[in-house]
Coordinates of N, CA and C in Angstrom, one line a residue:
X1 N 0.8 -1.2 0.0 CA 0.0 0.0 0.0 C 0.9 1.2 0.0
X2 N 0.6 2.5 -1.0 CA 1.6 3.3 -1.2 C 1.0 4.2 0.1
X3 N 2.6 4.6 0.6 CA 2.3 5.8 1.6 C 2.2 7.2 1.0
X4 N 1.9 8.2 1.4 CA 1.8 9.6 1.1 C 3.4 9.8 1.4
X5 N 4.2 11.1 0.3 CA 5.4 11.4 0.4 C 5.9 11.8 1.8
X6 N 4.7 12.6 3.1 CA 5.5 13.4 3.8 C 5.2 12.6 4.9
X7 N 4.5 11.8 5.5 CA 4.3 10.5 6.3 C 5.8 9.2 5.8
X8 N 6.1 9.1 4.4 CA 6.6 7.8 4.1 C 8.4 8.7 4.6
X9 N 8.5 9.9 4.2 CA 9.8 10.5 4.8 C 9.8 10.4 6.3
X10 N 8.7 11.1 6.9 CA 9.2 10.7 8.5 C 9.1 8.9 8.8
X11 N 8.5 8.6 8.5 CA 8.6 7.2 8.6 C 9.9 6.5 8.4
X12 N 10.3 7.0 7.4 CA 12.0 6.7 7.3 C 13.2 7.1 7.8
X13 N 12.8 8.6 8.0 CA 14.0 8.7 8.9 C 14.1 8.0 10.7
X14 N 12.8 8.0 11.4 CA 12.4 7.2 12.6 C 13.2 5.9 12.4
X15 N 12.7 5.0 11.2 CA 13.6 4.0 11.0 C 14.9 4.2 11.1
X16 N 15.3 5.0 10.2 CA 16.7 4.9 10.5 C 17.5 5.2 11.8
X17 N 16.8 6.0 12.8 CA 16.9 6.1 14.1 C 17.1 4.6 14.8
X18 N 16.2 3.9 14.9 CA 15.7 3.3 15.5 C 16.9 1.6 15.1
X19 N 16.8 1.8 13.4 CA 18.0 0.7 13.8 C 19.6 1.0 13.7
X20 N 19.7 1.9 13.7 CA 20.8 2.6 14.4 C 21.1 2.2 15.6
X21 N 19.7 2.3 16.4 CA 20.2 2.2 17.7 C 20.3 0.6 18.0
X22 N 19.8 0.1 17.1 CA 19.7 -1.5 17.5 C 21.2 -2.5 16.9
X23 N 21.4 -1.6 16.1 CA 23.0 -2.1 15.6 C 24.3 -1.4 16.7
X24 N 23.8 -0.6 17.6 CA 24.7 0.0 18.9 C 24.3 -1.2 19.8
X25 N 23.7 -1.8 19.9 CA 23.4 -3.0 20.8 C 24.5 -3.9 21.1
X26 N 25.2 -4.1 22.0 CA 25.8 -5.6 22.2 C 25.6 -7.1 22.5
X27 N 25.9 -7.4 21.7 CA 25.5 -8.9 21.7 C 24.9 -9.5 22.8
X28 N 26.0 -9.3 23.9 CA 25.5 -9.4 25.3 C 23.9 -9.0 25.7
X29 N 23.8 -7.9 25.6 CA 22.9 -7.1 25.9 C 21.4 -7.6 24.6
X30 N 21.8 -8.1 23.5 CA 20.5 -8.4 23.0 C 19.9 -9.9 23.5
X31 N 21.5 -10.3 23.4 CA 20.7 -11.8 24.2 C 20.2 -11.9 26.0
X32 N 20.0 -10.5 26.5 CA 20.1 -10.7 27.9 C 18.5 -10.3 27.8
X33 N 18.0 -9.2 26.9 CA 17.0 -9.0 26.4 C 15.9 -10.2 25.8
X34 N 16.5 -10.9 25.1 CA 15.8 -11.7 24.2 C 15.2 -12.6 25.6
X35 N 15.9 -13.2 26.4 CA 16.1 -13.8 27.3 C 14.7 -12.9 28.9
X36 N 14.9 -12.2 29.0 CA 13.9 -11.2 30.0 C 12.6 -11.1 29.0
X37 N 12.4 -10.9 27.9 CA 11.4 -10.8 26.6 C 10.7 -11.9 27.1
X38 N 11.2 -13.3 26.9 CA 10.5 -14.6 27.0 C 9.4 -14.6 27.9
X39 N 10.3 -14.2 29.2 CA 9.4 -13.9 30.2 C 8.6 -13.1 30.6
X40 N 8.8 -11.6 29.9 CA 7.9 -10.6 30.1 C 6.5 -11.0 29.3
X41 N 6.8 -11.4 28.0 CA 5.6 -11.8 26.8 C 4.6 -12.7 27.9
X42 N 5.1 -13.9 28.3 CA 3.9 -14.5 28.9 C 3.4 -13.8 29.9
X43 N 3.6 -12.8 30.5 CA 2.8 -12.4 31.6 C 1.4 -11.4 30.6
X44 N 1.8 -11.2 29.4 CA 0.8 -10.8 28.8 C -0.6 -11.6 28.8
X45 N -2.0 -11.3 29.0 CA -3.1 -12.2 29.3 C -3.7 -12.7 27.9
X46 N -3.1 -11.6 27.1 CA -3.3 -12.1 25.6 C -2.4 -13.6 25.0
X47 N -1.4 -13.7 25.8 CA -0.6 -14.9 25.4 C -0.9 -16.2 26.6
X48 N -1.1 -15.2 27.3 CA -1.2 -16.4 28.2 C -2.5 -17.3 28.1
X49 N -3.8 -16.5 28.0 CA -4.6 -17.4 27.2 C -4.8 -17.9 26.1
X50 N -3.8 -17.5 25.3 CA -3.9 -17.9 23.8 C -3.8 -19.3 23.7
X51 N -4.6 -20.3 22.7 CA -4.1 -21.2 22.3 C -3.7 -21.6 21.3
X52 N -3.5 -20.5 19.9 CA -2.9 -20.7 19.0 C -2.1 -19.3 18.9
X53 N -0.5 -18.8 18.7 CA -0.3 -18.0 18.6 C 0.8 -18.0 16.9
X54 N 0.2 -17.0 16.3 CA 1.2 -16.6 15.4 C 2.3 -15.9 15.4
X55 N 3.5 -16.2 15.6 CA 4.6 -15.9 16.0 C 5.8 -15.4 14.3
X56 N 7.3 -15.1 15.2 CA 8.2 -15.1 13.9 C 9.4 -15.7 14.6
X57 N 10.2 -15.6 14.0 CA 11.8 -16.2 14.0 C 12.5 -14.9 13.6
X58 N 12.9 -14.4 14.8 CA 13.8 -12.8 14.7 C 14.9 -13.2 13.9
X59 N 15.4 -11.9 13.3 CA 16.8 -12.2 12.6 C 17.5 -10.5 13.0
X60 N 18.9 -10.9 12.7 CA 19.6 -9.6 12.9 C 19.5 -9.0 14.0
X61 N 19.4 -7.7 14.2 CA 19.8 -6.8 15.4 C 18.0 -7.3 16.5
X62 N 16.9 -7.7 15.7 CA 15.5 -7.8 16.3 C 15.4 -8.4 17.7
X63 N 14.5 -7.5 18.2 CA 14.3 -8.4 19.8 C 14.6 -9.9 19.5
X64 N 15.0 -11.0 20.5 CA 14.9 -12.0 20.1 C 14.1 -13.0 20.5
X65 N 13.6 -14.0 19.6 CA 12.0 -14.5 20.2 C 12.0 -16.3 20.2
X66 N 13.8 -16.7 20.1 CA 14.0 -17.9 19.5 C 13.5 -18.7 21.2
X67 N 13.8 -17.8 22.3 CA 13.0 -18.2 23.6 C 11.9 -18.3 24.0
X68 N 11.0 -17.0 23.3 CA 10.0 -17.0 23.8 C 9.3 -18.1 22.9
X69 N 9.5 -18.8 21.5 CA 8.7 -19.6 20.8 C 8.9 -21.0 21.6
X70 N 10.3 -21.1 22.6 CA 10.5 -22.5 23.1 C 9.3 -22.7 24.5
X71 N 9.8 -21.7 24.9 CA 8.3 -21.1 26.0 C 7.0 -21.3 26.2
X72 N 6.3 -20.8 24.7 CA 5.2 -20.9 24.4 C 4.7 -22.0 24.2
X73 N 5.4 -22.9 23.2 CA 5.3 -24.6 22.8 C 5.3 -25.3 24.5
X74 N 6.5 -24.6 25.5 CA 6.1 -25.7 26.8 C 5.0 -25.0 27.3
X75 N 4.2 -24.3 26.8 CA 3.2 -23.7 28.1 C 2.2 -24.3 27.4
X76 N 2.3 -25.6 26.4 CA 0.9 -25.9 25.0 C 0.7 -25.5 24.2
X77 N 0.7 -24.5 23.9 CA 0.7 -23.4 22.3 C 0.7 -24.0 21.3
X78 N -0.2 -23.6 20.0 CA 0.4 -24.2 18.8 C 0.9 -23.0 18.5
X79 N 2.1 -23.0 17.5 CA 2.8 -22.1 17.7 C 2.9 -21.5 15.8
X80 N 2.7 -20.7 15.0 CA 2.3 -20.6 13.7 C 3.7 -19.4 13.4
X81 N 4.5 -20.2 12.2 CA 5.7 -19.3 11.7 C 5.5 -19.2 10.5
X82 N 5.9 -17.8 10.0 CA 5.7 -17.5 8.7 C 6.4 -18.3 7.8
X83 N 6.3 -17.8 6.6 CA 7.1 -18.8 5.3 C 6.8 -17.9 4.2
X84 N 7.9 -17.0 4.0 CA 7.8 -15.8 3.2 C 7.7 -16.3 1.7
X85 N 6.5 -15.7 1.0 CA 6.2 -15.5 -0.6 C 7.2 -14.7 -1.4
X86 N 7.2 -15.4 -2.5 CA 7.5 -14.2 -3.4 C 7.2 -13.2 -3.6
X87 N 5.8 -12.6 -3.4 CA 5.4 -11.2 -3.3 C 5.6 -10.9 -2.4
X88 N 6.6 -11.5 -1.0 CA 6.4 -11.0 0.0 C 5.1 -10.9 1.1
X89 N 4.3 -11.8 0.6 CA 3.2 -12.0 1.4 C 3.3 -13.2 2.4
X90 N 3.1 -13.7 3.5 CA 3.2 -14.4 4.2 C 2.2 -15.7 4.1
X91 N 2.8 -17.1 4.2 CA 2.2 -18.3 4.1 C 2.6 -18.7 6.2
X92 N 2.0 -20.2 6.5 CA 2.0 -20.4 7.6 C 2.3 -21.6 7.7
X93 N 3.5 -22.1 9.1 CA 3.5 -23.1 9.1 C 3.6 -23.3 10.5
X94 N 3.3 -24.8 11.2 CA 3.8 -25.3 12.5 C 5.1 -25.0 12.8
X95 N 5.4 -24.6 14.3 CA 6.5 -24.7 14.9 C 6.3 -26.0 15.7
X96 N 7.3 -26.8 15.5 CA 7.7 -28.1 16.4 C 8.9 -28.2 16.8
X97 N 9.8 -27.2 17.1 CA 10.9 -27.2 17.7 C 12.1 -26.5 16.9
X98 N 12.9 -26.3 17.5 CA 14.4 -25.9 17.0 C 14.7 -26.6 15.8
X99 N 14.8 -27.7 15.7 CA 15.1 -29.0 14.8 C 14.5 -28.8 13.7
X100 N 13.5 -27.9 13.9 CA 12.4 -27.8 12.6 C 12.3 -26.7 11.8
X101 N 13.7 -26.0 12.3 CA 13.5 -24.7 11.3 C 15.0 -24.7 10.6
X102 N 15.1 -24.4 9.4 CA 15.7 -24.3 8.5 C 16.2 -23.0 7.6
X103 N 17.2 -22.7 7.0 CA 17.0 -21.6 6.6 C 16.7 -21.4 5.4
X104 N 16.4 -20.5 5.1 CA 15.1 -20.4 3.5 C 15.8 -18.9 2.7
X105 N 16.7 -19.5 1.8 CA 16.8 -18.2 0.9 C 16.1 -17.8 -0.2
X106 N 16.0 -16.7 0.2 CA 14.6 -16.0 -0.6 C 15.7 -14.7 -1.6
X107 N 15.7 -14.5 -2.8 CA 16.6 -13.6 -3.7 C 16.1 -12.4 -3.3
X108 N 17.8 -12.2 -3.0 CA 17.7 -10.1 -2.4 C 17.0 -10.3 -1.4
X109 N 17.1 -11.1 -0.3 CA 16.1 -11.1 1.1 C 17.1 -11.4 2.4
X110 N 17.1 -10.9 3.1 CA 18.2 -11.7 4.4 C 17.7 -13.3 4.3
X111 N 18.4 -13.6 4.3 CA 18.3 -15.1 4.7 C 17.3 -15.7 6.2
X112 N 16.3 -16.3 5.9 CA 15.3 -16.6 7.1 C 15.1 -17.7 8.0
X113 N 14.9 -18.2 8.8 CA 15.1 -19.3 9.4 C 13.7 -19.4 9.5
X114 N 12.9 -20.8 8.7 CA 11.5 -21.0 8.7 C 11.2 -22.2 9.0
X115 N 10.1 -22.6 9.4 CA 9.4 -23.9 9.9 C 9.5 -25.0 8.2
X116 N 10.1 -26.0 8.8 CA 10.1 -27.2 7.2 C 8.7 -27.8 7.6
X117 N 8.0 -27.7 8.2 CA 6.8 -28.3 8.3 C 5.5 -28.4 7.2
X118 N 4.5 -28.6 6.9 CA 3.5 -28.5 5.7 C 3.0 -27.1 5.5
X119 N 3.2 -26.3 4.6 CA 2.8 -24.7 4.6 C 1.1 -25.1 4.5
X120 N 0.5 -24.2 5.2 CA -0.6 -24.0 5.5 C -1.8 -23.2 5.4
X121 N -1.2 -22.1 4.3 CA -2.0 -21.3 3.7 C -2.0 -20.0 4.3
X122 N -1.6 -18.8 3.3 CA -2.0 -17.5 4.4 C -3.2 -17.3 4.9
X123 N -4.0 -18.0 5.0 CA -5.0 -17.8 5.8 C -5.4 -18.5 6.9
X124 N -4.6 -19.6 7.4 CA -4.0 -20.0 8.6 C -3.8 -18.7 9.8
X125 N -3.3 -18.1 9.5 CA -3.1 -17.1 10.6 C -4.4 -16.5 11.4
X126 N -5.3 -16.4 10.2 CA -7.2 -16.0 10.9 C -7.3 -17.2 11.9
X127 N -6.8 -18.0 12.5 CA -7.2 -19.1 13.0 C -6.3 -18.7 14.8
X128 N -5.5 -17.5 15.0 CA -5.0 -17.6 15.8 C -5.5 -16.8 17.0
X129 N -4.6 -16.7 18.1 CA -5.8 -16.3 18.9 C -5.0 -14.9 19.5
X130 N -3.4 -14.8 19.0 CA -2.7 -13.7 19.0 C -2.1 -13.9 18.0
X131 N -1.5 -13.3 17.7 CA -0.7 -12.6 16.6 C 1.0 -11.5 17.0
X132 N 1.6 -12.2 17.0 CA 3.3 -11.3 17.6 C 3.5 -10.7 15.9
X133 N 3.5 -9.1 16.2 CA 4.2 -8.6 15.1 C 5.7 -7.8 15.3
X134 N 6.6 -8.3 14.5 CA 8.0 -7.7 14.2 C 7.5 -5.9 14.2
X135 N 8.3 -5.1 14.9 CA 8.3 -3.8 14.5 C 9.6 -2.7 14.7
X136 N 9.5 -1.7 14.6 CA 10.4 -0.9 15.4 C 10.2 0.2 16.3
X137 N 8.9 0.1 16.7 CA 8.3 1.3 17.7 C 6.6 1.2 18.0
X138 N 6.3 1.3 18.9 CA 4.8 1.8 19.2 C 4.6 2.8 19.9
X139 N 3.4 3.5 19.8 CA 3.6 4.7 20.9 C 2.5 4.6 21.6
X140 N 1.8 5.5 22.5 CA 1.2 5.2 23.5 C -0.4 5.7 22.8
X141 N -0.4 5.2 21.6 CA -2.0 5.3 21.2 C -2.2 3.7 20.8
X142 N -0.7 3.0 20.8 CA -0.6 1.3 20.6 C -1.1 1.8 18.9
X143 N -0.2 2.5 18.1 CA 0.3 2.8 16.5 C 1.7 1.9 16.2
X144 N 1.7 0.8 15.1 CA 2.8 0.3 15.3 C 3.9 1.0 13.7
X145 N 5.5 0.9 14.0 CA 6.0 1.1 13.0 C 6.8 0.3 12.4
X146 N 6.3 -0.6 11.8 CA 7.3 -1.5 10.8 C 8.1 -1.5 10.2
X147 N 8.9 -2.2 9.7 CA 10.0 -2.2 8.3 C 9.9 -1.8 7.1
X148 N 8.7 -1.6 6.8 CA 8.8 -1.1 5.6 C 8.3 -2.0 4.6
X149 N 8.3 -3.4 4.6 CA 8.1 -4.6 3.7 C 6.8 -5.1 3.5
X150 N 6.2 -4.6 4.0 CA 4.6 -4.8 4.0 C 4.0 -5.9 4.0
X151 N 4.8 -6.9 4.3 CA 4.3 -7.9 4.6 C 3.5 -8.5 5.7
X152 N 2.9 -7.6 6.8 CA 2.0 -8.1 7.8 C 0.7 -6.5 7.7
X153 N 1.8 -5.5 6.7 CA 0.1 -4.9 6.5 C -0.8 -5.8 5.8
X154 N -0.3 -6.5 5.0 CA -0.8 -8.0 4.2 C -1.8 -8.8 5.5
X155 N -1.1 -9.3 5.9 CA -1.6 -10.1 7.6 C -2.4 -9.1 7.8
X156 N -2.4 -7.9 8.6 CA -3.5 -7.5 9.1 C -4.7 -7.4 7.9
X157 N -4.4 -6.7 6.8 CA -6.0 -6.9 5.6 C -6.2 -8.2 5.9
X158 N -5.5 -8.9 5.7 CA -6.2 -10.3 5.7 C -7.3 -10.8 7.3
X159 N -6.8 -10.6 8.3 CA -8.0 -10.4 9.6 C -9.1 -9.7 9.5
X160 N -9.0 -8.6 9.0 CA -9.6 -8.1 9.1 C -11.2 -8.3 8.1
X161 N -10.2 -9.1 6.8 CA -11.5 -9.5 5.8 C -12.2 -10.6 6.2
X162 N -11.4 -11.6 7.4 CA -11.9 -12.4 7.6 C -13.1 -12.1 9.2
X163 N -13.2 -11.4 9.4 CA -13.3 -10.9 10.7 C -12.7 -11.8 11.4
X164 N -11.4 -11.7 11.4 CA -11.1 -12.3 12.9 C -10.0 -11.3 13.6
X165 N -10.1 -11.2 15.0 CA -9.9 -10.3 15.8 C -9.1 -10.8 16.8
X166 N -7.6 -11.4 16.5 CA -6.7 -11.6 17.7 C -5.7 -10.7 18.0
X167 N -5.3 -10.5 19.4 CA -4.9 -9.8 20.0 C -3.7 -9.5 19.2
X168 N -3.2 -8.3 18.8 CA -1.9 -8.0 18.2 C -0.9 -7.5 19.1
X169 N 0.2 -8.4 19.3 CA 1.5 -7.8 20.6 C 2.5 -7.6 19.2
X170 N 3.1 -6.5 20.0 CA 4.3 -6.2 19.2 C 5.5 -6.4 20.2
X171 N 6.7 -6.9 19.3 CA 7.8 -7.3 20.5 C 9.1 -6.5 20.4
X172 N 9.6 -5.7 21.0 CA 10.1 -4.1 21.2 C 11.9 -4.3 22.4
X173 N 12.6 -3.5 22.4 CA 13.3 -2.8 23.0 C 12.6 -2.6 24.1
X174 N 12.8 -1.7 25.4 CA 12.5 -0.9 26.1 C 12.2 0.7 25.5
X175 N 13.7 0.9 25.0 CA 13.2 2.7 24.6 C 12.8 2.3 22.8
X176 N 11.9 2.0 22.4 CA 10.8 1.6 21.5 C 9.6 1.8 21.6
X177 N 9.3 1.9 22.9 CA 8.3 2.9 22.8 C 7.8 4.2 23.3
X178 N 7.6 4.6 22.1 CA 7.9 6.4 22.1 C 6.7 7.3 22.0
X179 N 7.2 8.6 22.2 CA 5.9 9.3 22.3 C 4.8 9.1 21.2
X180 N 5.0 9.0 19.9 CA 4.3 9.1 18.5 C 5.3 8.9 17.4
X181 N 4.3 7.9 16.6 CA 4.6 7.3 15.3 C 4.0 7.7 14.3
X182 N 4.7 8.2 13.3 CA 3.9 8.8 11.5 C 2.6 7.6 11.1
X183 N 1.5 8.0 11.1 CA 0.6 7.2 10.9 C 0.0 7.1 9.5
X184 N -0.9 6.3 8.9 CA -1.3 6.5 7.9 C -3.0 5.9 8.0
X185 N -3.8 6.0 6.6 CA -5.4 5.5 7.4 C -5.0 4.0 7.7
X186 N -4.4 3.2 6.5 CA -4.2 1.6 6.6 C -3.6 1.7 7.8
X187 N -3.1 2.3 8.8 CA -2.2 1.6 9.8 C -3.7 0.8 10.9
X188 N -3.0 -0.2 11.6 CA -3.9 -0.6 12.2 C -3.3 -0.6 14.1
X189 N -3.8 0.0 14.8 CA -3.2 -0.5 16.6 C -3.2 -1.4 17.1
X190 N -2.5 -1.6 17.4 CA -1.9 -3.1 18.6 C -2.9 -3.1 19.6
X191 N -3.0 -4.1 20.7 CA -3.5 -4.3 22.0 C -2.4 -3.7 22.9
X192 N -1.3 -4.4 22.4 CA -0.2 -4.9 24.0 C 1.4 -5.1 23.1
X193 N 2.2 -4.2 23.7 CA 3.9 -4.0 23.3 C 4.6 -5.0 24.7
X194 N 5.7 -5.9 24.2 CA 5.9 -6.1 25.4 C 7.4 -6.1 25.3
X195 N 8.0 -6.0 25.9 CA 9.4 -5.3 26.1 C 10.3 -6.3 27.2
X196 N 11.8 -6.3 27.3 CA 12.4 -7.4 28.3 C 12.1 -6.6 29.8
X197 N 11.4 -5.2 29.6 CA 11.2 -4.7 31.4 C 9.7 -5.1 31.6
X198 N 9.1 -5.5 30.8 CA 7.3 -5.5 31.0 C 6.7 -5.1 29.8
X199 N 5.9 -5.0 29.9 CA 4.2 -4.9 29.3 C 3.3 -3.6 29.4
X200 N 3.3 -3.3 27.7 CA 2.4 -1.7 27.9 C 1.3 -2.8 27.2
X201 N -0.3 -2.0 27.9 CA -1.4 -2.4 27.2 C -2.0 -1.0 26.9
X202 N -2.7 -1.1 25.4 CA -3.2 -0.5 25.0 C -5.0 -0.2 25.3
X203 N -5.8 0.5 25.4 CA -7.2 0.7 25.7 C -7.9 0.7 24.0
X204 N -8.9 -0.1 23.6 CA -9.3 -0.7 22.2 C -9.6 1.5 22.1

């Protein structure tokens, strides 16, 4: 979906802020996060009652979620990972462990680590009862700002045509969430940001 010139500029330079600051990260420090994350996520009521959650497999400087997906699976979860299209739109598959994910090169794409399990259709995801979205910021109206790849504005049209309505967490830094994010009409709001110090919830 095309942005407007003076939204899609602030929108980009925020980005560039934001992983700037995530490539100033130390290793130490992301994995001590990723690790505090696991734990903060499930105190969320949205996950913790969830029984299906659609999840991702972080890459690069991104919060890390390779814990919280081990987490989830022991707490019962079925646990749903993407399996990126060639338009960049998102298909779905089971997570059944570490053992089960593989890396998937996709041309001109970072290299992904995705579920080898039976792809399941993008419309698998309507079936879940939360939904973890990748981002780089929320702010306190719960407005999320993504990467730019549009690939889960895809995911959200798609809930939305289906009416289904699961809880959307976004998984964040601590200083990620900021006072205000460049918005647009298609943007859609979160429930609940959850961070390695805690959990912001959003009011619908």
């Amino acid at each position: 979906m095309a942005e407007n010139p003076p939204t899609a500029s602030a929108k980009a330079e925020l980005r560039r802020e934001l992983l700037a600051a995530r490539r100033a990260l130390s290793l130490e420090n992301r994995r001590a996060a990723a690790a505090a994350l696991a734990v903060s996520s499930l105190e969320l009521p949205e996950l913790a009652c969830a029984r299906t959650v659609a999840a991702y497999v972080s890459i690069g400087t991104e919060p890390g979620t390779r814990e919280l997906l081990d987490a989830l699976r022991a707490a019962g979860k079925r646990v749903l990972l993407p399996l990126l299209l060639p338009d960049n739109d998102l298909d779905w598959a089971a997570y059944e462990g570490p053992a089960t994910l593989a890396e998937a090169a996709h041309p001109g794409k970072m290299r992904l680590l995705e579920p080898t399990g039976p792809a399941l259709g993008p419309d698998a995801v309507t079936s879940a009862d939360a939904v973890l979205l990748p981002g780089l910021a929320v702010d306190g109206r719960g407005m999320r700002l993504g990467r730019g790849g549009g690939s889960y504005d895809r995911v959200l049209e798609r809930l939305e045509r289906a009416g289904a309505h699961p809880a959307l967490v976004v998984l964040l830094y601590d200083d990620e969430v900021v006072a205000r994010v460049p918005e647009e009409p298609h943007d859609h709001p979160v429930q609940a940001v959850a961070t390695p110090s805690g959990v912001h919830r959003f009011s619908p």
